Coordinates of C-alpha atoms in Angstrom, one line a residue:
X1210 CA -22.1 45.7 -65.7
X1211 CA -19.3 47.2 -63.6
X1212 CA -15.5 46.5 -63.5
X1213 CA -16.2 44.2 -60.5
X1214 CA -19.3 42.6 -61.5
X1215 CA -19.2 39.7 -64.0
X1216 CA -23.0 39.3 -64.0
X1217 CA -24.9 40.1 -67.3
X1218 CA -28.5 39.9 -68.3
X1219 CA -29.0 38.4 -71.7
X1220 CA -32.3 37.9 -73.6
X1221 CA -32.3 34.1 -72.5
X1222 CA -31.1 34.8 -68.8
X1223 CA -28.4 35.9 -66.5
X1224 CA -24.9 34.7 -67.0
X1225 CA -21.8 35.1 -65.0
X1226 CA -18.2 35.2 -66.3
X1227 CA -14.7 35.8 -64.7
X1228 CA -12.6 38.9 -64.4
X1229 CA -8.7 38.6 -64.2
X1230 CA -8.4 42.3 -63.2
X1231 CA -7.7 43.4 -66.8
X1232 CA -10.2 41.6 -68.9
X1233 CA -13.6 40.1 -68.2
X1234 CA -14.5 36.9 -70.2
X1235 CA -17.8 35.0 -70.6
X1236 CA -17.3 31.6 -72.2
X1237 CA -19.6 28.9 -73.5
X1238 CA -22.7 31.0 -73.9
X1239 CA -25.5 29.3 -75.9
X1240 CA -26.6 31.3 -79.0
X1241 CA -28.9 28.5 -80.2
X1242 CA -30.5 25.3 -79.0
X1243 CA -28.3 22.1 -79.2
X1244 CA -28.3 20.8 -82.8
X1245 CA -28.9 17.2 -81.7
X1246 CA -31.6 14.6 -82.4
X1247 CA -34.2 15.9 -84.7
X1248 CA -32.3 19.2 -85.0
X1249 CA -29.2 17.6 -86.5
X1250 CA -29.0 19.0 -90.1
X1251 CA -31.7 21.6 -89.3
X1252 CA -31.2 25.3 -89.1
X1253 CA -30.2 26.6 -85.6
X1254 CA -33.4 27.0 -83.4
X1255 CA -33.7 29.6 -80.5
X1256 CA -32.2 28.8 -77.2
X1257 CA -34.5 28.0 -74.4
X1258 CA -34.4 30.7 -71.6
X1259 CA -32.6 29.5 -68.4
X1260 CA -34.1 30.2 -64.8
X1261 CA -30.8 30.4 -62.9
X1262 CA -27.5 32.2 -63.4
X1263 CA -25.6 30.5 -66.3
X1264 CA -22.1 29.6 -65.5
X1265 CA -20.0 31.2 -68.2
X1266 CA -16.5 30.4 -67.1
X1267 CA -15.6 27.6 -69.4
X1268 CA -15.6 27.0 -73.2
X1269 CA -18.4 25.2 -74.7
X1270 CA -18.0 21.9 -76.6
X1271 CA -16.0 22.0 -79.7
X1272 CA -17.8 20.7 -82.8
X1273 CA -17.1 17.0 -83.4
X1274 CA -14.1 16.6 -85.7
X1275 CA -11.3 14.4 -86.8
X1276 CA -8.0 14.4 -84.9
X1277 CA -5.2 15.0 -87.3
X1278 CA -1.8 13.9 -85.7
X1279 CA 0.0 15.9 -88.3
X1280 CA -1.8 19.1 -87.0
X1281 CA -2.4 18.8 -83.3
X1282 CA -4.9 21.5 -82.3
X1283 CA -5.7 22.4 -78.7
X1284 CA -9.4 22.9 -79.0
X1285 CA -9.8 24.4 -75.5
X1286 CA -12.6 22.0 -74.7
X1287 CA -13.9 18.4 -75.3
X1288 CA -15.8 17.7 -78.4
X1289 CA -19.6 17.4 -78.5
X1290 CA -22.6 18.0 -80.7
X1291 CA -24.0 20.6 -78.3
X1292 CA -21.5 23.1 -79.7
X1293 CA -23.5 26.2 -80.7
X1294 CA -21.8 28.6 -78.1
X1295 CA -19.7 31.7 -78.2
X1296 CA -17.3 33.6 -76.0
X1297 CA -17.1 37.3 -75.1
X1298 CA -14.3 39.4 -73.9
X1299 CA -14.3 43.0 -72.6
X1300 CA -11.9 45.1 -70.7
X1301 CA -12.6 45.0 -66.9
X1302 CA -13.6 48.8 -66.9
X1303 CA -16.3 48.3 -69.6
X1304 CA -19.9 49.3 -68.6
X1305 CA -23.2 48.4 -70.2
X1306 CA -23.7 51.8 -71.6
X1307 CA -20.4 52.2 -73.3
X1308 CA -21.3 51.0 -76.8
X1309 CA -17.8 49.8 -77.9
X1310 CA -17.2 48.5 -81.4
X1311 CA -17.5 44.7 -81.5
X1312 CA -15.2 42.2 -83.4
X1313 CA -16.7 38.8 -84.1
X1314 CA -14.2 36.0 -85.0
X1315 CA -14.8 33.0 -87.2
X1316 CA -12.0 30.3 -86.9
X1317 CA -10.6 28.5 -89.8
X1318 CA -9.9 24.7 -90.3
X1319 CA -10.9 23.8 -93.9
X1320 CA -14.5 23.7 -92.7
X1321 CA -13.8 20.4 -90.7
X1322 CA -11.4 21.6 -87.9
X1323 CA -11.0 24.2 -85.2
X1324 CA -12.8 25.8 -82.3
X1325 CA -13.6 29.2 -80.8
X1326 CA -11.8 28.0 -77.6
X1327 CA -8.5 27.5 -79.1
X1328 CA -5.7 29.3 -76.9
X1329 CA -4.6 31.1 -80.0
X1330 CA -8.0 33.1 -80.0
X1331 CA -8.0 34.1 -76.4
X1332 CA -9.3 37.7 -76.6
X1333 CA -7.4 39.2 -73.6
X1334 CA -4.7 40.8 -75.8
X1335 CA -7.1 42.4 -78.3
X1336 CA -9.5 43.8 -75.5
X1337 CA -7.0 44.7 -72.9
X1338 CA -6.8 48.3 -74.5
X1339 CA -10.5 48.8 -73.7
X1340 CA -11.1 49.8 -77.4
X1341 CA -13.3 46.8 -78.4
X1342 CA -15.5 43.9 -77.4
X1343 CA -14.4 40.5 -78.9
X1344 CA -16.6 37.6 -79.6
X1345 CA -15.5 34.1 -80.9
X1346 CA -18.1 31.8 -82.4
X1347 CA -18.3 28.0 -82.6
X1348 CA -20.2 26.7 -85.7
X1349 CA -20.9 23.3 -87.0
X1350 CA -18.2 21.7 -89.0
X1351 CA -17.7 18.9 -91.6
X1352 CA -20.7 16.8 -92.5
X1353 CA -22.7 18.3 -89.6
X1354 CA -22.2 21.8 -90.8
X1355 CA -21.8 21.5 -94.6
X1356 CA -23.5 18.3 -95.8
X1357 CA -26.4 19.0 -98.1
X1358 CA -29.1 16.4 -97.7
X1359 CA -31.8 18.4 -99.1
X1360 CA -32.5 16.0 -102.0
X1361 CA -33.5 13.5 -99.3
X1362 CA -36.3 15.7 -98.0
X1363 CA -39.3 13.6 -97.1
X1364 CA -42.8 14.1 -95.5
X1365 CA -41.2 12.9 -92.2
X1366 CA -37.8 14.6 -92.3
X1367 CA -36.5 18.1 -93.6
X1368 CA -32.9 18.9 -94.0
X1369 CA -31.6 22.5 -94.3
X1370 CA -28.5 23.6 -96.4
X1371 CA -25.5 25.6 -95.4
X1372 CA -25.8 24.9 -91.6
X1373 CA -22.5 26.2 -90.6
X1374 CA -23.3 29.5 -92.4
X1375 CA -26.8 29.6 -90.7
X1376 CA -25.0 29.0 -87.4
X1377 CA -22.8 32.2 -87.9
X1378 CA -26.0 34.2 -88.8
X1379 CA -27.7 32.9 -85.6
X1380 CA -24.6 34.0 -83.7
X1381 CA -24.7 37.5 -85.4
X1382 CA -28.4 37.8 -84.4
X1383 CA -27.3 37.0 -80.8
X1384 CA -24.8 39.8 -80.9
X1385 CA -27.3 42.2 -82.3
X1386 CA -29.8 41.3 -79.5
X1387 CA -27.5 41.0 -76.5
X1388 CA -24.0 42.8 -77.0
X1389 CA -25.2 46.0 -75.6
X1390 CA -25.5 44.4 -72.3
X1391 CA -21.8 43.7 -72.3
X1392 CA -21.0 47.2 -73.3
X1393 CA -20.8 46.7 -77.1
X1394 CA -22.5 48.5 -80.0
X1395 CA -24.6 46.2 -82.2
X1396 CA -24.4 48.8 -85.1
X1397 CA -20.6 48.6 -85.1
X1398 CA -19.8 44.9 -85.6
X1399 CA -16.7 43.9 -87.6
X1400 CA -16.8 40.3 -88.7
X1401 CA -13.3 38.8 -89.0
X1402 CA -11.9 35.5 -89.6
X1403 CA -9.2 33.3 -91.4
X1404 CA -9.2 30.5 -94.0
X1405 CA -12.6 28.8 -93.7
X1406 CA -13.8 31.4 -91.5
X1407 CA -12.9 34.0 -93.9
X1408 CA -14.6 32.0 -96.5
X1409 CA -17.8 32.2 -94.6
X1410 CA -17.3 36.0 -94.4
X1411 CA -16.8 36.4 -98.2
X1412 CA -19.9 34.3 -98.7
X1413 CA -21.9 36.3 -96.1
X1414 CA -20.7 39.4 -98.1
X1415 CA -23.3 38.5 -100.8
X1416 CA -25.9 36.8 -98.8
X1417 CA -29.2 38.7 -98.4
X1418 CA -29.7 37.1 -94.9
X1419 CA -26.6 38.8 -93.6
X1420 CA -27.7 42.4 -94.6
X1421 CA -27.3 44.7 -91.7
X1422 CA -25.7 42.2 -89.3
X1423 CA -22.2 43.5 -89.7
X1424 CA -20.8 47.0 -90.5
X1425 CA -17.2 46.0 -91.5
X1426 CA -15.4 42.7 -92.5
X1427 CA -11.8 41.4 -92.5
X1428 CA -11.1 38.3 -94.5
X1429 CA -7.7 36.5 -93.9
X1430 CA -6.7 33.9 -96.5
X1431 CA -10.3 33.4 -97.8
X1432 CA -10.8 30.5 -100.2
X1433 CA -13.5 32.8 -101.6
X1434 CA -14.0 30.7 -104.7
X1435 CA -14.4 27.3 -102.8
X1436 CA -18.2 27.6 -103.0
X1437 CA -19.9 24.8 -105.1
X1438 CA -23.1 24.2 -106.8
X1439 CA -25.9 21.9 -105.3
X1440 CA -25.2 19.0 -107.6
X1441 CA -21.6 18.6 -106.4
X1442 CA -23.0 19.1 -102.8
X1443 CA -25.5 16.3 -103.4
X1444 CA -22.8 14.0 -104.8
X1445 CA -20.8 14.5 -101.7
X1446 CA -23.8 13.8 -99.6
X1447 CA -24.5 10.5 -101.4
X1448 CA -20.9 9.5 -100.8
X1449 CA -21.1 10.0 -97.0
X1450 CA -24.5 8.2 -96.9
X1451 CA -22.9 5.3 -98.7
X1452 CA -19.8 5.2 -96.5
X1453 CA -22.1 5.0 -93.6
X1454 CA -23.7 1.9 -95.1
X1455 CA -27.1 3.4 -95.5
X1456 CA -29.5 3.1 -98.5
X1457 CA -31.5 6.0 -99.8
X1458 CA -34.5 4.4 -98.1
X1459 CA -32.7 4.5 -94.9
X1460 CA -31.5 8.2 -94.9
X1461 CA -34.2 9.1 -92.4
X1462 CA -32.1 7.1 -89.8
X1463 CA -29.2 9.8 -90.2
X1464 CA -30.2 11.8 -87.0
X1465 CA -29.9 8.6 -84.9
X1466 CA -26.5 7.6 -86.3
X1467 CA -23.7 8.0 -83.6
X1468 CA -21.7 11.1 -84.2
X1469 CA -18.4 9.3 -84.3
X1470 CA -19.6 7.2 -87.2
X1471 CA -20.4 10.4 -89.1
X1472 CA -17.0 11.9 -88.4
X1473 CA -15.2 8.9 -89.5
X1474 CA -17.2 8.5 -92.6
X1475 CA -17.1 12.2 -93.6
X1476 CA -13.2 12.3 -92.8
X1477 CA -12.7 9.6 -95.5
X1478 CA -14.6 11.5 -98.0
X1479 CA -12.9 14.8 -97.1
X1480 CA -9.4 13.3 -97.8
X1481 CA -10.7 11.4 -100.9
X1482 CA -12.3 14.4 -102.5
X1483 CA -9.1 16.5 -103.5
X1484 CA -7.5 13.3 -104.8
X1485 CA -10.2 12.7 -107.3
X1486 CA -10.9 16.4 -107.9
X1487 CA -7.9 18.5 -107.2
X1488 CA -8.4 21.9 -105.7
X1489 CA -11.8 21.2 -104.2
X1490 CA -13.1 20.6 -100.8
X1491 CA -15.8 18.0 -99.7
X1492 CA -17.4 20.4 -97.1
X1493 CA -17.9 24.1 -98.0
X1494 CA -20.7 26.5 -98.6
X1495 CA -22.8 25.7 -101.7
X1496 CA -25.0 27.8 -103.9
X1497 CA -28.4 26.8 -102.6
X1498 CA -30.3 29.6 -104.4
X1499 CA -31.4 30.8 -100.9
X1500 CA -28.9 31.7 -98.3
X1501 CA -26.2 31.6 -101.1
X1502 CA -28.0 32.9 -104.2
X1503 CA -25.0 32.6 -106.5
X1504 CA -21.1 32.4 -106.4
X1505 CA -19.9 35.1 -104.0
X1506 CA -17.0 36.4 -106.0
X1507 CA -19.2 36.6 -109.1
X1508 CA -21.8 38.6 -107.2
X1509 CA -19.1 40.9 -105.8
X1510 CA -17.7 41.6 -109.3
X1511 CA -21.3 42.5 -110.4
X1512 CA -21.4 45.1 -107.6
X1513 CA -24.0 43.1 -105.5
X1514 CA -22.1 42.6 -102.2
X1515 CA -23.0 44.4 -99.0
X1516 CA -21.4 47.9 -98.9
X1517 CA -19.3 47.5 -96.0
X1518 CA -15.5 48.3 -95.7
X1519 CA -13.4 45.3 -96.1
X1520 CA -9.8 44.2 -95.3
X1521 CA -8.9 41.2 -97.4
X1522 CA -5.5 39.6 -98.0
X1523 CA -3.4 36.4 -98.0
X1524 CA 0.1 35.2 -96.9
X1525 CA 3.1 35.1 -99.3
X1526 CA 3.6 31.3 -99.0
X1527 CA 0.1 30.0 -98.5
X1528 CA 0.8 26.6 -99.9
X1529 CA 3.9 25.9 -97.9
X1530 CA 1.9 24.7 -94.9
X1531 CA 0.0 22.1 -97.0
X1532 CA 3.3 20.8 -98.5
X1533 CA 4.9 20.6 -95.0
X1534 CA 1.8 18.7 -93.7
X1535 CA 1.8 16.4 -96.8
X1536 CA -1.8 17.4 -97.2
X1537 CA -3.7 16.7 -100.3
X1538 CA -5.9 19.9 -99.9
X1539 CA -3.9 22.0 -102.3
X1540 CA -2.7 20.7 -105.7
X1541 CA 1.1 21.2 -105.8
X1542 CA 2.5 18.4 -108.1
X1543 CA 2.4 19.0 -111.9
X1544 CA 0.1 16.1 -112.2
X1545 CA -2.5 17.5 -109.7
X1546 CA -2.4 21.0 -111.3
X1547 CA -2.8 19.4 -114.7
X1548 CA -5.8 17.4 -113.5
X1549 CA -7.2 20.5 -111.9
X1550 CA -7.0 22.6 -115.0
X1551 CA -8.6 19.7 -117.1
X1552 CA -11.4 19.8 -114.6
X1553 CA -11.9 23.5 -114.9
X1554 CA -11.7 23.3 -118.6
X1555 CA -14.4 20.6 -118.6
X1556 CA -16.7 22.4 -116.2
X1557 CA -16.3 25.8 -117.7
X1558 CA -15.4 25.6 -121.3
X1559 CA -16.1 29.3 -121.8
X1560 CA -13.2 30.3 -119.7
X1561 CA -9.8 31.3 -121.2
X1562 CA -7.3 29.5 -119.0
X1563 CA -3.7 30.8 -118.9
X1564 CA -1.5 29.5 -121.7
X1565 CA 1.8 27.7 -121.0
X1566 CA 3.7 30.9 -122.0
X1567 CA 1.7 33.0 -119.6
X1568 CA 2.3 30.5 -116.8
X1569 CA 5.9 30.5 -117.6
X1570 CA 6.2 34.2 -117.5
X1571 CA 4.3 34.5 -114.2
X1572 CA 6.2 31.9 -112.5
X1573 CA 9.5 32.3 -114.2
X1574 CA 11.5 32.4 -110.9
X1575 CA 10.0 29.2 -109.6
X1576 CA 10.8 25.5 -110.5
X1577 CA 9.3 22.2 -109.7
X1578 CA 7.2 22.0 -106.5
X1579 CA 7.8 25.6 -105.8
X1580 CA 6.1 26.5 -109.0
X1581 CA 3.2 24.2 -108.0
X1582 CA 3.1 25.8 -104.8
X1583 CA 2.9 29.3 -106.4
X1584 CA 0.1 28.3 -108.7
X1585 CA -1.9 26.6 -105.9
X1586 CA -1.4 29.7 -103.7
X1587 CA -2.6 32.0 -106.4
X1588 CA -5.5 30.0 -107.6
X1589 CA -6.6 28.9 -104.2
X1590 CA -6.2 32.1 -102.2
X1591 CA -4.5 35.2 -103.8
X1592 CA -6.5 35.6 -107.0
X1593 CA -9.9 34.9 -105.3
X1594 CA -9.0 37.7 -102.8
X1595 CA -7.9 40.0 -105.7
X1596 CA -11.0 39.3 -107.7
X1597 CA -13.2 39.9 -104.8
X1598 CA -11.3 43.1 -103.9
X1599 CA -11.8 44.4 -107.5
X1600 CA -15.5 43.8 -107.5
X1601 CA -16.1 44.9 -103.8
X1602 CA -14.1 48.2 -104.3
X1603 CA -17.0 49.4 -106.5
X1604 CA -19.4 49.5 -103.6
X1605 CA -17.1 50.1 -100.5
X1606 CA -13.5 50.8 -99.5
X1607 CA -11.3 47.6 -99.7
X1608 CA -7.8 47.3 -98.2
X1609 CA -5.7 44.6 -99.7
X1610 CA -2.7 43.2 -97.9
X1611 CA 0.0 40.4 -98.0
X1612 CA 1.6 38.9 -95.0
X1613 CA 5.2 38.3 -95.7
X1614 CA 6.8 38.0 -92.2
X1615 CA 8.5 34.8 -91.0
X1616 CA 10.5 34.1 -88.0
X1617 CA 13.9 32.3 -88.3
X1618 CA 12.4 28.9 -87.5
X1619 CA 9.7 29.1 -90.0
X1620 CA 12.3 30.0 -92.6
X1621 CA 14.4 27.1 -91.6
X1622 CA 11.4 24.8 -91.9
X1623 CA 10.7 26.2 -95.4
X1624 CA 7.3 27.4 -94.3
X1625 CA 8.0 31.1 -94.0
X1626 CA 4.8 33.1 -94.4
X1627 CA 2.6 30.2 -94.8
X1628 CA -1.1 29.7 -94.4
X1629 CA -2.3 30.8 -90.9
X1630 CA 1.1 32.0 -89.8
X1631 CA -0.4 35.5 -89.4
X1632 CA -2.8 34.4 -86.6
X1633 CA -0.6 34.9 -83.5
X1634 CA 0.2 38.4 -84.7
X1635 CA -3.3 39.4 -85.2
X1636 CA -4.4 38.0 -81.7
X1637 CA -1.3 39.1 -80.0
X1638 CA -0.8 35.6 -78.6
X1639 CA 2.7 34.8 -79.9
X1640 CA 3.2 32.0 -77.5
X1641 CA -0.2 30.2 -77.2
X1642 CA 1.2 26.7 -77.3
X1643 CA 4.3 25.1 -76.1
X1644 CA 4.3 22.9 -79.3
X1645 CA 4.3 25.9 -81.7
X1646 CA 7.8 26.1 -83.3
X1647 CA 7.3 29.7 -84.5
X1648 CA 9.8 31.4 -82.1
X1649 CA 12.0 28.3 -81.3
X1650 CA 15.1 30.1 -83.0
X1651 CA 14.2 33.7 -81.7
X1652 CA 12.5 36.6 -83.4
X1653 CA 10.2 37.4 -80.5
X1654 CA 11.2 41.0 -80.4
X1655 CA 10.5 41.6 -84.1
X1656 CA 7.4 39.5 -83.8
X1657 CA 6.0 41.7 -81.1
X1658 CA 6.5 44.7 -83.2
X1659 CA 4.8 43.1 -86.2
X1660 CA 1.9 42.1 -84.0
X1661 CA 1.7 45.6 -82.4
X1662 CA 1.3 47.1 -86.0
X1663 CA -1.2 44.5 -87.1
X1664 CA -3.3 44.8 -84.0
X1665 CA -3.3 48.5 -84.2
X1666 CA -4.5 48.5 -87.9
X1667 CA -7.1 45.9 -87.2
X1668 CA -8.4 47.6 -84.2
X1669 CA -8.4 51.0 -85.8
X1670 CA -10.4 49.5 -88.8
X1671 CA -13.0 48.2 -86.2
X1672 CA -13.1 51.5 -84.2
X1673 CA -12.5 54.2 -86.8
X1674 CA -13.5 52.4 -90.2
X1675 CA -9.9 52.8 -91.5
X1676 CA -6.8 50.5 -90.9
X1677 CA -4.6 53.3 -89.6
X1678 CA -1.1 52.2 -88.3
X1679 CA 1.0 53.3 -85.5
X1680 CA 2.5 56.9 -85.8
X1681 CA 5.2 56.9 -88.6
X1682 CA 3.8 53.8 -90.3
X1683 CA 2.8 54.1 -94.0
X1684 CA -0.7 55.2 -95.1
X1685 CA -2.6 52.1 -96.2
X1686 CA -5.1 53.6 -98.9
X1687 CA -8.0 51.7 -100.4
X1688 CA -7.4 49.3 -103.3
X1689 CA -8.6 50.9 -106.5
X1690 CA -7.6 51.6 -110.2
X1691 CA -4.9 52.3 -111.3
X1692 CA -2.6 51.9 -108.3
X1693 CA -3.8 48.7 -106.8
X1694 CA -2.0 49.4 -103.7
X1695 CA -1.3 46.6 -101.2
X1696 CA 0.1 46.6 -97.6
X1697 CA 3.0 44.3 -97.3
X1698 CA 3.4 43.3 -93.8
X1699 CA 7.0 42.1 -93.0
X1700 CA 9.8 43.2 -90.6
X1701 CA 8.7 46.6 -91.7
X1702 CA 5.5 47.6 -93.3
X1703 CA 5.4 49.0 -97.0
X1704 CA 2.6 50.1 -99.2
X1705 CA 3.4 48.8 -102.8
X1706 CA 1.6 49.5 -106.1
X1707 CA 0.3 46.4 -108.0
X1708 CA 2.4 43.7 -106.4
X1709 CA -0.1 41.2 -108.3
X1710 CA 0.6 42.6 -111.8
X1711 CA 2.1 39.4 -113.1
X1712 CA -0.6 37.1 -111.8
X1713 CA -3.3 39.4 -112.6
X1714 CA -2.1 39.4 -116.1
X1715 CA -1.9 35.6 -116.2
X1716 CA -5.1 34.8 -114.5
X1717 CA -7.2 37.7 -115.9
X1718 CA -10.6 38.9 -114.8
X1719 CA -12.5 35.7 -115.4
X1720 CA -13.2 34.1 -112.0
X1721 CA -12.4 30.3 -111.9
X1722 CA -15.2 28.7 -109.8
X1723 CA -15.4 25.0 -109.3
X1724 CA -18.8 23.8 -110.2

């Protein structure tokens, strides 16, 4: 590959992308066979080679998913089941022999939404410097990606578990086998993602099948403890089957059911689940004893995670987005939090849950819904990240952060540093959508500086193994006893010792997993 040649030979055949003079992009590249018909709810299968030059100038289909008017997402492409594609960006001067570090992105969306083609994840800003190759991955979502139908196995039909996770593994195998042709180094792959994408990453950190497929990881706002046991996954599967009007004897017909009906039925189950079981998701990785041998945070705390350096962190006001969207996904009201605690106590009676006095001390400065948002933030995101950081730090360097920056508009909306608000700064795409309110009241200049610092640290982590900031910025050291240092990302960056001391004392070292 040369700077004026977008033709690349992959294992399956030649592809042609497009070069804008700064960055070359190849979009919609198949990394697995279309998961349709008999391959629906089956592990991804190898792609069939193509005889002609593959047109890699447009994003592939986004995985079928519900359209939420409260959260309009530009998926970058139409929806379709033939969605197992990925996208590659490299600076225009990249050559096949360069062996640049690679950053592989997994998008978020509560395991039911999102796409690798979202304008927010355009890789031009990250790759323009020429330091890295960027890959973004589509994986199956919702019932197509995380419905466990294994209890319905029959002589005529087999169903695989954790399909979305298996898709990511297939994409990582594709990167290992093909990225050198784009100028990337398959031995220096950093897997990074946010929300559900980060949850896949923290799950893969303890999956034997992922060993050797990535050399570093970045998990932004990972719901690391939202991994469930098979019995819960089977209950969800039966609800979806029932909602589709199928009897147990008719489950073999599932591969023939129109995808729109599957999305509609699973969406109903998705929104009903946190109402009956606050704090839980209908669709997420489950402990199948194979790909996911046990709860990832538990394994990490036993020193059984892959020894790769890790950046992990959360946003200061994670739950504010869910309150703003009136979403049931996070328990915020006192009633929902009480129900969640009762459920945890019933499922895990050996755990010592925080007392009212401990909760009062930890959240003394918060009242009403604000207290509920603090509890939801810490149980859903912050403490799982801290628990995992504490465990993983025994096998590799861990860098813990908290994203505190908020623009004037986000503060006015009372969202502030909410869930997903760090994404434009990581990607350098501060204005990827005309509907995005982030900078409606200004703050672009400061936002660009925040983005420059974050991208520098993320890129240096991928290229040098340490999240070194621009000259003059504080030294972000690994998270370890007794300092428990975290990087606070705001208008200015700061390294602070044990910003989580109150909540660590409250929630303790006992990992709260939903069963």
